[in-house]
Every structure is written in C-alpha cells, then in structure tokens.
PDB file of C-alpha atoms in Angstrom:
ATOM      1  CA  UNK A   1       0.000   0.000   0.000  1.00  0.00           C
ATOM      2  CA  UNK A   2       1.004   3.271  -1.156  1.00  0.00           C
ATOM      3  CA  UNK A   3       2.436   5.713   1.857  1.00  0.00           C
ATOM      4  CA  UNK A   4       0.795   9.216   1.527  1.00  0.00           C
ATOM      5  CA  UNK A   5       4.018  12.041   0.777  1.00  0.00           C
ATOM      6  CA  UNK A   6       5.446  13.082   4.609  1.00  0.00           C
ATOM      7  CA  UNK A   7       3.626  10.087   6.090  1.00  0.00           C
ATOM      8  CA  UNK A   8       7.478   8.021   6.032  1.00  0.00           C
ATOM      9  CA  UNK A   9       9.127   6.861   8.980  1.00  0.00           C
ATOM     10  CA  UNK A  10      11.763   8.887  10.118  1.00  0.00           C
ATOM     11  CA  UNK A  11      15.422   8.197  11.360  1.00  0.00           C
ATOM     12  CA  UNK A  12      18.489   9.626  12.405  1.00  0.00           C
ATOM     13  CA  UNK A  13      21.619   7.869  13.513  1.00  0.00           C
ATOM     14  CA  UNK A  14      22.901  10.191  15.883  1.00  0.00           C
ATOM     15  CA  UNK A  15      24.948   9.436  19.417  1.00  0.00           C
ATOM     16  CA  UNK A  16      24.200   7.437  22.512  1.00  0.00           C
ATOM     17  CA  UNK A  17      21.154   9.209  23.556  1.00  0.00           C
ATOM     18  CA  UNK A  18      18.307   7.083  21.797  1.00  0.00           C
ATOM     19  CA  UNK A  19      14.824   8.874  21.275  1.00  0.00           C
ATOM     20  CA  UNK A  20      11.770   6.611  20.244  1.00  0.00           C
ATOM     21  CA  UNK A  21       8.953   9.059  19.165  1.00  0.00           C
ATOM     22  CA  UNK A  22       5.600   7.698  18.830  1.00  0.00           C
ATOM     23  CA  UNK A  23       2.776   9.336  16.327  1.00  0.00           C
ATOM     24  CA  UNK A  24      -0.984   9.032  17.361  1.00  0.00           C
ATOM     25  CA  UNK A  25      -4.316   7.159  16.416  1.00  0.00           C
ATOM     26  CA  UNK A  26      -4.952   7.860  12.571  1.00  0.00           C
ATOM     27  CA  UNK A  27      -2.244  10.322  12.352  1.00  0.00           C
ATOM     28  CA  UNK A  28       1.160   9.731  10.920  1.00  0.00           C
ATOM     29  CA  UNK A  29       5.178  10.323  11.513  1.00  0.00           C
ATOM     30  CA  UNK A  30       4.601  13.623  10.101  1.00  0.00           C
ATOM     31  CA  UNK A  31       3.133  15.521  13.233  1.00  0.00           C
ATOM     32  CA  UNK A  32       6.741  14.782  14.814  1.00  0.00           C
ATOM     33  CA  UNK A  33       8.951  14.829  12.524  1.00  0.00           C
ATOM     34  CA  UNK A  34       9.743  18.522  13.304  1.00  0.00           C
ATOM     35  CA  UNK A  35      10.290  17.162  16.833  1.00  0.00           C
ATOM     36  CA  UNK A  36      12.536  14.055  15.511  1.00  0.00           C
ATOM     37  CA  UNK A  37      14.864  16.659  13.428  1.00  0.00           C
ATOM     38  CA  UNK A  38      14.865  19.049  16.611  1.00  0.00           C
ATOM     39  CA  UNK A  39      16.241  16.660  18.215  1.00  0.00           C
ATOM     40  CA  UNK A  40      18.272  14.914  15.982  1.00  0.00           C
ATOM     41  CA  UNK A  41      20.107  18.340  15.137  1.00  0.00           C
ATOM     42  CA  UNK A  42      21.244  17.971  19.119  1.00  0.00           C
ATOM     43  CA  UNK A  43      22.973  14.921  18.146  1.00  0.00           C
ATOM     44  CA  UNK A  44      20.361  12.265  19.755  1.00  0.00           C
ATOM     45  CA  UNK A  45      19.779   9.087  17.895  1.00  0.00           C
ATOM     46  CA  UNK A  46      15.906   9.692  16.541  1.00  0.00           C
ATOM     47  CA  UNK A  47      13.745   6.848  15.393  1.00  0.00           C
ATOM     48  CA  UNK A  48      10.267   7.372  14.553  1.00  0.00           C
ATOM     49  CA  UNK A  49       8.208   4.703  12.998  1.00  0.00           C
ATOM     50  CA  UNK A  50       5.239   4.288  10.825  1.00  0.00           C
ATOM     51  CA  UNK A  51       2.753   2.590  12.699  1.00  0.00           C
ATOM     52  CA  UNK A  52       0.692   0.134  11.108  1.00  0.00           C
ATOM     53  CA  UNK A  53      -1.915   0.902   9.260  1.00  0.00           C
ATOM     54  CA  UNK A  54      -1.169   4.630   9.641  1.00  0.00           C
ATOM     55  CA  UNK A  55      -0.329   7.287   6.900  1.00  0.00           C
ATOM     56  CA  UNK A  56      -1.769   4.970   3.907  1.00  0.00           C
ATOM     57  CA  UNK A  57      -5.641   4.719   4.021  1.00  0.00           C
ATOM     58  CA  UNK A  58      -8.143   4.009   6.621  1.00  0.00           C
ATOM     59  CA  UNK A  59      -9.232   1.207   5.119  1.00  0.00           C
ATOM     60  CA  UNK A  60      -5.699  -0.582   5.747  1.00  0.00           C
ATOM     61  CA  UNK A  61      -6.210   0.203   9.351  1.00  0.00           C
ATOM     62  CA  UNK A  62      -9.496  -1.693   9.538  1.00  0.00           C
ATOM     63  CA  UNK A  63      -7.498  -4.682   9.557  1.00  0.00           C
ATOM     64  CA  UNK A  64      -4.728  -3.428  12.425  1.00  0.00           C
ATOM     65  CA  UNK A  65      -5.168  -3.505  16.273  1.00  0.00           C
ATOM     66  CA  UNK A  66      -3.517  -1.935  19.361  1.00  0.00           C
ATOM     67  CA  UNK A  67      -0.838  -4.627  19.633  1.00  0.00           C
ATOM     68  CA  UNK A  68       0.193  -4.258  16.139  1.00  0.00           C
ATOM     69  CA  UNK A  69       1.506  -0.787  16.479  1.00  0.00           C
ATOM     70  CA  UNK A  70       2.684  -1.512  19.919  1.00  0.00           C
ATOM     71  CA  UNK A  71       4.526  -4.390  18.326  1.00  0.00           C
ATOM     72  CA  UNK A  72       6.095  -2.043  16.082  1.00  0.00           C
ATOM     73  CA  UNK A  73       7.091   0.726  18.694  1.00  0.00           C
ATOM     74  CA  UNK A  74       8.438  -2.080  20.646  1.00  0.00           C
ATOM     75  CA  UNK A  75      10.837  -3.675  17.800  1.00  0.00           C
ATOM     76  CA  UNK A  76      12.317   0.198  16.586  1.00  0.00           C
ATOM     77  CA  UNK A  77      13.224   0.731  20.910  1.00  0.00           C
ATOM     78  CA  UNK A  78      14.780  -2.764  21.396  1.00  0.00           C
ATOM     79  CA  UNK A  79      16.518  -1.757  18.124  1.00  0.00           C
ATOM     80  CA  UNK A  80      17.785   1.866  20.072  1.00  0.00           C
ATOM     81  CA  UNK A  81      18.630   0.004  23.264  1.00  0.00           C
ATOM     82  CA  UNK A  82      21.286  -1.927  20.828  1.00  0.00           C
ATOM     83  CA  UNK A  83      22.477   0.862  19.580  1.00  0.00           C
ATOM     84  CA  UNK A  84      22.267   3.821  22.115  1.00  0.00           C
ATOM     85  CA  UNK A  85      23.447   3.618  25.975  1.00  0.00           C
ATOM     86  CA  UNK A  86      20.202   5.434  27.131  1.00  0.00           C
ATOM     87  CA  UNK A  87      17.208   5.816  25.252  1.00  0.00           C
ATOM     88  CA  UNK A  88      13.819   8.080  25.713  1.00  0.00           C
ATOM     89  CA  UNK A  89      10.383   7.571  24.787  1.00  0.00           C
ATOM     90  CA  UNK A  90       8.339  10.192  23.937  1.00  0.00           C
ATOM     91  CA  UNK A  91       4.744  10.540  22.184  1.00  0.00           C
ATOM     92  CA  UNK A  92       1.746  11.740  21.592  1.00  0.00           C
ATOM     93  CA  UNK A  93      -2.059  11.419  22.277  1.00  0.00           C
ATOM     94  CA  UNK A  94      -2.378   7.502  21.811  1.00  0.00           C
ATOM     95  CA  UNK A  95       1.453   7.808  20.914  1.00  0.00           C
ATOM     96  CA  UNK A  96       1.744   9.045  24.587  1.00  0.00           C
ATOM     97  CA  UNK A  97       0.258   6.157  26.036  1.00  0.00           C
ATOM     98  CA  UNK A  98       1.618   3.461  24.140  1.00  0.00           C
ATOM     99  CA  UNK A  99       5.106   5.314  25.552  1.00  0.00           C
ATOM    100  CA  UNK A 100       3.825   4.776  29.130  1.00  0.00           C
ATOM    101  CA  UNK A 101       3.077   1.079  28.307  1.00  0.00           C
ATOM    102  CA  UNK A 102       6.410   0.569  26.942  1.00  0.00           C
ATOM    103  CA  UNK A 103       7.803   2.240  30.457  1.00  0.00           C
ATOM    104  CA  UNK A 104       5.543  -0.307  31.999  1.00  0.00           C
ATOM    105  CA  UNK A 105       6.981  -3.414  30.325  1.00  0.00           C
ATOM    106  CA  UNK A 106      10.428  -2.415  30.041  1.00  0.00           C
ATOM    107  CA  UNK A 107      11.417  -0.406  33.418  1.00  0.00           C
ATOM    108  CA  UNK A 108      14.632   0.623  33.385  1.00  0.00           C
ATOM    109  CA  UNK A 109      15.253   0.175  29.641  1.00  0.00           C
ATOM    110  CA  UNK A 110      13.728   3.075  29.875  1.00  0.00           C
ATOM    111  CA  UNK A 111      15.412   6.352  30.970  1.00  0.00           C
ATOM    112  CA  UNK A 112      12.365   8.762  30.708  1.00  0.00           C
ATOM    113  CA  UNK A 113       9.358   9.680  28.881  1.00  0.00           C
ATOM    114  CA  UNK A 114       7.763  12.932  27.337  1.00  0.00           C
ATOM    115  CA  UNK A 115       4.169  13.026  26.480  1.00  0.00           C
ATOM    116  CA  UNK A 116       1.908  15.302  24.607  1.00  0.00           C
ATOM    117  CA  UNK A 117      -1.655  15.346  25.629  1.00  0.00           C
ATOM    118  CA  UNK A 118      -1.783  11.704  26.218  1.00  0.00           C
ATOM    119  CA  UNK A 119      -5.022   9.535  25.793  1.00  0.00           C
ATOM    120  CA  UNK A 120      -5.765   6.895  28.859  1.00  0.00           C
ATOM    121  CA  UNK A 121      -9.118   6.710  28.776  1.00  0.00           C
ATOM    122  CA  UNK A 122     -11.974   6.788  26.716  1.00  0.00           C
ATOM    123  CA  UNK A 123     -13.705  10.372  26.198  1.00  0.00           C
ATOM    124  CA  UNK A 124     -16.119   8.785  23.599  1.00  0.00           C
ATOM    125  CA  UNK A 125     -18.947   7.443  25.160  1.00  0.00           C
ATOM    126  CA  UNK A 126     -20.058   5.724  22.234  1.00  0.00           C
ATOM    127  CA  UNK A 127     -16.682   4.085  21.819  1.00  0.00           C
ATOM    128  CA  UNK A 128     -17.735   1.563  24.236  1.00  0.00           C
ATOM    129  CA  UNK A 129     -20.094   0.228  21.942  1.00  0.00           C
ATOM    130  CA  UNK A 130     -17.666  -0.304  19.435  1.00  0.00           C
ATOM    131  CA  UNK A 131     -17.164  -4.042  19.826  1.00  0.00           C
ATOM    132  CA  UNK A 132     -20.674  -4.010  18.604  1.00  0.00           C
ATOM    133  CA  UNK A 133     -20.753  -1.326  16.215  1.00  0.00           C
ATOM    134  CA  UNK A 134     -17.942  -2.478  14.283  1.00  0.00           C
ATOM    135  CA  UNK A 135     -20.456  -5.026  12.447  1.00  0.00           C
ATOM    136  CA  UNK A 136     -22.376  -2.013  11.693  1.00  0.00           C
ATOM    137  CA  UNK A 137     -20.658   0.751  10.528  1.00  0.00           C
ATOM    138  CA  UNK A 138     -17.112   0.972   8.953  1.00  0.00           C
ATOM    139  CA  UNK A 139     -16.108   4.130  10.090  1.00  0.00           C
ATOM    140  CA  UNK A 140     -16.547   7.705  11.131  1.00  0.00           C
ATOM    141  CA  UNK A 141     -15.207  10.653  11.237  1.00  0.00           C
ATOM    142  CA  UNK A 142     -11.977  11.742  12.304  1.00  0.00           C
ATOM    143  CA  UNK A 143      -9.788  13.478  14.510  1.00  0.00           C
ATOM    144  CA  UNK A 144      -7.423  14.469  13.085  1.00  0.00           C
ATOM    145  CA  UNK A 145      -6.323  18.217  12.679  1.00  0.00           C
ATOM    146  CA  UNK A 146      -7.177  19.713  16.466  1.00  0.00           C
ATOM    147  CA  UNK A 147      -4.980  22.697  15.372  1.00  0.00           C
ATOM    148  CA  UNK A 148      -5.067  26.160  16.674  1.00  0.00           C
ATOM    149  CA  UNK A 149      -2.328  27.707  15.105  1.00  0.00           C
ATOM    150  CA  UNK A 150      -2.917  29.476  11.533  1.00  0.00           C
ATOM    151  CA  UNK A 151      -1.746  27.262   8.451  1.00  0.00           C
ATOM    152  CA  UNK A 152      -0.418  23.997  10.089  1.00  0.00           C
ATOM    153  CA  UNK A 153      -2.045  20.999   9.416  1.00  0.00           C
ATOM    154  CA  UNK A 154      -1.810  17.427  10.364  1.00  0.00           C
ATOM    155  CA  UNK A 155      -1.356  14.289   7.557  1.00  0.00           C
ATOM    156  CA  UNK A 156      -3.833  11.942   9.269  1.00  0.00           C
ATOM    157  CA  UNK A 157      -7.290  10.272   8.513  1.00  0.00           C
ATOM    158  CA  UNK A 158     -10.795  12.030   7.921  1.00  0.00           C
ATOM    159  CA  UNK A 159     -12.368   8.663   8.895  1.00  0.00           C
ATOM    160  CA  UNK A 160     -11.830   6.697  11.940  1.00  0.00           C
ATOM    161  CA  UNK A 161     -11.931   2.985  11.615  1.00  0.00           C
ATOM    162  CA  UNK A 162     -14.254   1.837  13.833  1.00  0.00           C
ATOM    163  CA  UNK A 163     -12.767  -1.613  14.133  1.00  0.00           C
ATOM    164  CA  UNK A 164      -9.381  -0.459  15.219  1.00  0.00           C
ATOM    165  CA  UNK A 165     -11.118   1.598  17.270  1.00  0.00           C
ATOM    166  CA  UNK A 166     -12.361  -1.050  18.918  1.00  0.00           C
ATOM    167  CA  UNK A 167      -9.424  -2.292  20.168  1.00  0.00           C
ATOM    168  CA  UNK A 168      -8.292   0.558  22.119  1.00  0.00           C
ATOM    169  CA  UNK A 169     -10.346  -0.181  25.184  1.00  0.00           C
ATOM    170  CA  UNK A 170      -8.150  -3.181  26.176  1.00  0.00           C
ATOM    171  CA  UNK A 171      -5.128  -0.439  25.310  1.00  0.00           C
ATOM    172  CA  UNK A 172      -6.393   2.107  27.572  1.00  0.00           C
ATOM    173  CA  UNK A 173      -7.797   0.023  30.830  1.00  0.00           C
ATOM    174  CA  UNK A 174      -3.484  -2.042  30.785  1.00  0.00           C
ATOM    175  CA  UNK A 175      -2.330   0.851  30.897  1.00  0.00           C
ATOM    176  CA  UNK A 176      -3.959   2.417  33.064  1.00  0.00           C
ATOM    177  CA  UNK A 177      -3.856  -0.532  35.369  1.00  0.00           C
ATOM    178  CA  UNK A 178      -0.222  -0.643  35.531  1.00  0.00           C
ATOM    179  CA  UNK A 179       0.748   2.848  35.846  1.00  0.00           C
ATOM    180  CA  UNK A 180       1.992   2.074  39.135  1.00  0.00           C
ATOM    181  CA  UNK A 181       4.894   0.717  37.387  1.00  0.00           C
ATOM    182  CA  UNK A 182       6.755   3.887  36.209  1.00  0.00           C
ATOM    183  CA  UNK A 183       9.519   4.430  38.119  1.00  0.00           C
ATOM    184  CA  UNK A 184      11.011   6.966  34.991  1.00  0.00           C
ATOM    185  CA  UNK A 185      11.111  10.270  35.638  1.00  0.00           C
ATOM    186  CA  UNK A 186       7.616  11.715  33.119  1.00  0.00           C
ATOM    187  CA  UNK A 187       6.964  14.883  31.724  1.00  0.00           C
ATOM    188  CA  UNK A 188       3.633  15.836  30.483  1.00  0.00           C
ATOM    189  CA  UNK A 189       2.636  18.502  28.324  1.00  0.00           C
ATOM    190  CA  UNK A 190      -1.169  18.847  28.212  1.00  0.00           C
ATOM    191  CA  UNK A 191      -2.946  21.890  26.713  1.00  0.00           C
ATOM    192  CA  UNK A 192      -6.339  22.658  28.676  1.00  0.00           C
ATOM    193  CA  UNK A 193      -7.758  23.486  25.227  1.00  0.00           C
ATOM    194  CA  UNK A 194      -7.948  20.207  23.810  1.00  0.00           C
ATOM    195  CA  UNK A 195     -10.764  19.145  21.582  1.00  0.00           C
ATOM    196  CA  UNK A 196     -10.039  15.649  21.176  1.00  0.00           C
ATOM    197  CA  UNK A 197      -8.569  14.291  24.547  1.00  0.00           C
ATOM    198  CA  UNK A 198     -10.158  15.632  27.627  1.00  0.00           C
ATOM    199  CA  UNK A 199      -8.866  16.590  31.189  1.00  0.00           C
ATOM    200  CA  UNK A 200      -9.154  12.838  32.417  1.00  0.00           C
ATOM    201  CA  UNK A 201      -6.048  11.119  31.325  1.00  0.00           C
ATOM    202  CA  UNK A 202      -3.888  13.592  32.669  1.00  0.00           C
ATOM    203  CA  UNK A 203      -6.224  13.612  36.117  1.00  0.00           C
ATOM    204  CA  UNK A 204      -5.363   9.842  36.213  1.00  0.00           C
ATOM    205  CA  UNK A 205      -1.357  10.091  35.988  1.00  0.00           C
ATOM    206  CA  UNK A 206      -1.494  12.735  38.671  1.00  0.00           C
ATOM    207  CA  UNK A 207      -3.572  10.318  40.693  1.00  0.00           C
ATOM    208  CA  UNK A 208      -1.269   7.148  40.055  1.00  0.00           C
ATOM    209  CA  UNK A 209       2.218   8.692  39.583  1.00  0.00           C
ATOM    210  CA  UNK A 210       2.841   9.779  43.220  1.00  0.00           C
ATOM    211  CA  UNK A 211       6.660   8.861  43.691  1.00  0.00           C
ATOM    212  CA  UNK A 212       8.015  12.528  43.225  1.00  0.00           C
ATOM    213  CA  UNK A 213       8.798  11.722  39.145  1.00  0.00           C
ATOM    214  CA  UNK A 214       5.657  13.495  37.133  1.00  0.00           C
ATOM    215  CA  UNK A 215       6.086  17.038  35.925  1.00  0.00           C
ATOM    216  CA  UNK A 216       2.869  18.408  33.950  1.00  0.00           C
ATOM    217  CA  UNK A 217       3.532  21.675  31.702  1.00  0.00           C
ATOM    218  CA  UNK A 218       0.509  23.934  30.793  1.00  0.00           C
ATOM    219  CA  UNK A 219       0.557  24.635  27.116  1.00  0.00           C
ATOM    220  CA  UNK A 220      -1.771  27.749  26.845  1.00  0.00           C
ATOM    221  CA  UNK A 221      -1.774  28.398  23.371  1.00  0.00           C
ATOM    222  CA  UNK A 222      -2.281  24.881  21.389  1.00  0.00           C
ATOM    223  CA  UNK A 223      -5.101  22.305  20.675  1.00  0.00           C
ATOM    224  CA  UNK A 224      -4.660  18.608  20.725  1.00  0.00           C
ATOM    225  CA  UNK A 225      -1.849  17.984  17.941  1.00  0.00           C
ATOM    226  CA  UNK A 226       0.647  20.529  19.867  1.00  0.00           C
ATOM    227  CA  UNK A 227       3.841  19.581  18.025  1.00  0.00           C
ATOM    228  CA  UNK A 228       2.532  21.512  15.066  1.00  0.00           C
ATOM    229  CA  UNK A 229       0.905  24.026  17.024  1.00  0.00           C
ATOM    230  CA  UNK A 230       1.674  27.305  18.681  1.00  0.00           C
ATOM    231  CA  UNK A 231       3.504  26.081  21.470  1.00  0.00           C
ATOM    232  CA  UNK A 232       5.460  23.414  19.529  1.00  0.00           C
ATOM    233  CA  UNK A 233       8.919  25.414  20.336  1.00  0.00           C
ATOM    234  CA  UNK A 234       8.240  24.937  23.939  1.00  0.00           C
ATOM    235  CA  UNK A 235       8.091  21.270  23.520  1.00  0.00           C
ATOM    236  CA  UNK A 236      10.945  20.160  21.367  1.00  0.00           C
ATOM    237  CA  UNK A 237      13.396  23.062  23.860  1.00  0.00           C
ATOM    238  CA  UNK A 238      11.642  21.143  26.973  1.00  0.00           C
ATOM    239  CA  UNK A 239      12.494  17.498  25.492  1.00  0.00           C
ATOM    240  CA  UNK A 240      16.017  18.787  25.562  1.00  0.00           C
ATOM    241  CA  UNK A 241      16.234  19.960  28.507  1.00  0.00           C
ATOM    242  CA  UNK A 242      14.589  16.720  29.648  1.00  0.00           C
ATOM    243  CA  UNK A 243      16.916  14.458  28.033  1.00  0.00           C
ATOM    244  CA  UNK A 244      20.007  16.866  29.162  1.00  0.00           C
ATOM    245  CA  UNK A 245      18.708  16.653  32.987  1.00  0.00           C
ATOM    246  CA  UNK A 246      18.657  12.502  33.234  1.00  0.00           C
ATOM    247  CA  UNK A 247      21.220  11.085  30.776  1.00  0.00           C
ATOM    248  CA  UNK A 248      24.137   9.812  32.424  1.00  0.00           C
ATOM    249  CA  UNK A 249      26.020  10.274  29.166  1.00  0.00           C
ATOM    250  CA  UNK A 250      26.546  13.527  27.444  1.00  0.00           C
ATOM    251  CA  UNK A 251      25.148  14.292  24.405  1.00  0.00           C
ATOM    252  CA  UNK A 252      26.885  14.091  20.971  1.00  0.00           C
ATOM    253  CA  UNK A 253      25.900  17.071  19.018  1.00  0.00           C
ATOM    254  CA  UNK A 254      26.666  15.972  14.817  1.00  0.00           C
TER     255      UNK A 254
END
C-alpha cells in the first residue's frame, strides 16, 4: 500500500542518547517529525516509525489492532537500546500512552518519557459500543487536525476505523492498570484546550504517579496535535532539557 508524501518513517543515527517518538491514532510520523529533526540536530539518535496501518488509508487500518503498532514501537526501541546507551520515549495522544506502556513493560530500559496530551481513557462514550458497532458501521469521522495555530495541518485520517477503534479499550484500561509501574522520571505537556482528549487522562497520571517523578507543563496556546501548534517550540526546547537533565552520558551534538 502506497504511503501518503510526509507520512514516512523517520530516522536519524545520531549518538548514545536514543529517542523513540511515537505518532498518534490515525495520524502519521509527520506531526513529529519537526520534533525528531529538533532533536536529531542535538545529536540524539531519533527513530520514529510508521505505525501500522497509519499514513496509507483508513481502510488498511481496519485490519490493524492496538498490539500491532505496539509491536512495532516495541521492535524500533529494542533496536535503540542496541544501539544507544540510554534511550527516551516520547509521544503523543495515543502515541503518549503506548510510551507509558512501553515504560511499563520495560522499566529501566527506559530512561524517561515525554508526552503530549496523552489519551488513557476513553472520552467517547459511544466508543464503548464499538465491539458491537464495528459489524455495523465501517467508520466515522476523524480526529485528526485539532490545530489552533494558523496554516499547520496534520497528515492523518478524515475517517476513523471503527474496528481499530475497537481495540483501544483493552489499550487504555493495561495501561492504566499498571501505571503504578513507572519508576522513569515523566513529563507531560497537556494543553487545557484540547478538543479531542479531555482533562481525564492527565487527572489519572497525577492520581497514580505519586513517587516525586511526574512534571505536567501547561501549554496555553495549542489544541490537541501541539507539536505543530503554537507552542510546539516549547516542547521540542523542553524534550532537551529533559533528556540533558537525566542522561548519564553527554550528548553528541553531529
């Protein structure tokens, strides 16, 4: 299946500071590939994969689940952990929280996370008829786009899949069940003006993450897809800054 033009994987062999960057639900690499070059251009290590089913049509995600783009985001960091000394995940929206599994699962593989308005839970009510409605009706509309900022625009589907859709649920309630297991130090960027993901998924990693290593930043100006949005600076200079604060090695500038 044909990839749509700036919907390719992106990577960047840089030095022994790994970053895994994971895209969101119907999106594509392209609403962080400015952050993957950001940081790249400080000398990290950058991979950022296509996820299945993603950037082509929405019809080829129909027949893709949750654990197929995990399965992908977990084969590109066990290929940075043989390659880097430390490696990052960072993400956003379902991106974010298929990070936080990852941190889950692989503990101290992991040296920290940054995620962009992350989705835990479901703010679709009718989402939870999805197992049934996926019989029903093939999709409907998208997300994509939740831009505030004049011009940008995301590369990601006007249809939603309902099927793949469908499998988030089980996504959502591991996660969230497991949270308990990030040790990592997190930050979270979460703008209150989001029109996709609501208040709740951030609510839930103050409630869970208690151990002194969560660190939420307000991003005033920017909708849901905030890597293309107003604020977008703010985030790739904070990653940095991140990554610079809890490496144990230095960074490699190219």
């Amino acid at each position: 299946m044909p990839v749509m033009p700036g919907a390719e994987a992106y990577h960047h062999a840089g030095g022994q500071i790994g970053v895994l960057l994971c895209h969101g639900f119907t999106g594509s690499p392209q609403s962080l590939r400015p952050w993957g070059e950001y940081l790249a251009a400080a000398g990290m290590t950058v991979a950022l994969p296509r996820l299945p089913g993603h950037g082509t049509t929405w019809r080829e995600m129909a027949r893709t689940r949750w654990e197929d783009w995990y399965a992908e985001l977990d084969k590109a960091l066990a290929d940075l952990r043989g390659s880097c000394a430390e490696v990052f995940v960072m993400g956003l929206s379902l991106g974010g929280c298929m990070a936080l599994r990852l941190a889950e699962v692989h503990g101290d593989g992991i040296k920290g996370l940054v995620v962009v308005n992350p989705s835990i839970v479901n703010d679709a009510p009718l989402l939870r008829l999805a197992p049934l409605l996926k019989f029903v009706v093939a999709s409907v509309p998208g997300i994509a786009g939740d831009i505030k900022k004049e011009g940008a625009a995301e590369l990601g589907y006007t249809r939603t899949p309902v099927k793949a859709a469908a499998t988030l649920l089980r996504l959502w309630s591991l996660t969230r069940s497991e949270l308990g297991k990030i040790t990592q130090p997190v930050l979270v960027f979460h703008s209150p003006q989001d029109h996709v993901v609501k208040p709740g998924s951030v609510r839930i990693l103050r409630e869970r993450l208690t151990g002194g290593n969560l660190n939420v930043v307000e991003l005033a100006d920017s909708y849901h897809v905030a890597t293309l949005d107003n604020d977008a600076d703010r985030i790739f200079a904070g990653s940095l800054e991140f990554i610079t604060a809890n490496a144990s090695v230095p960074l490699q500038r190219d």
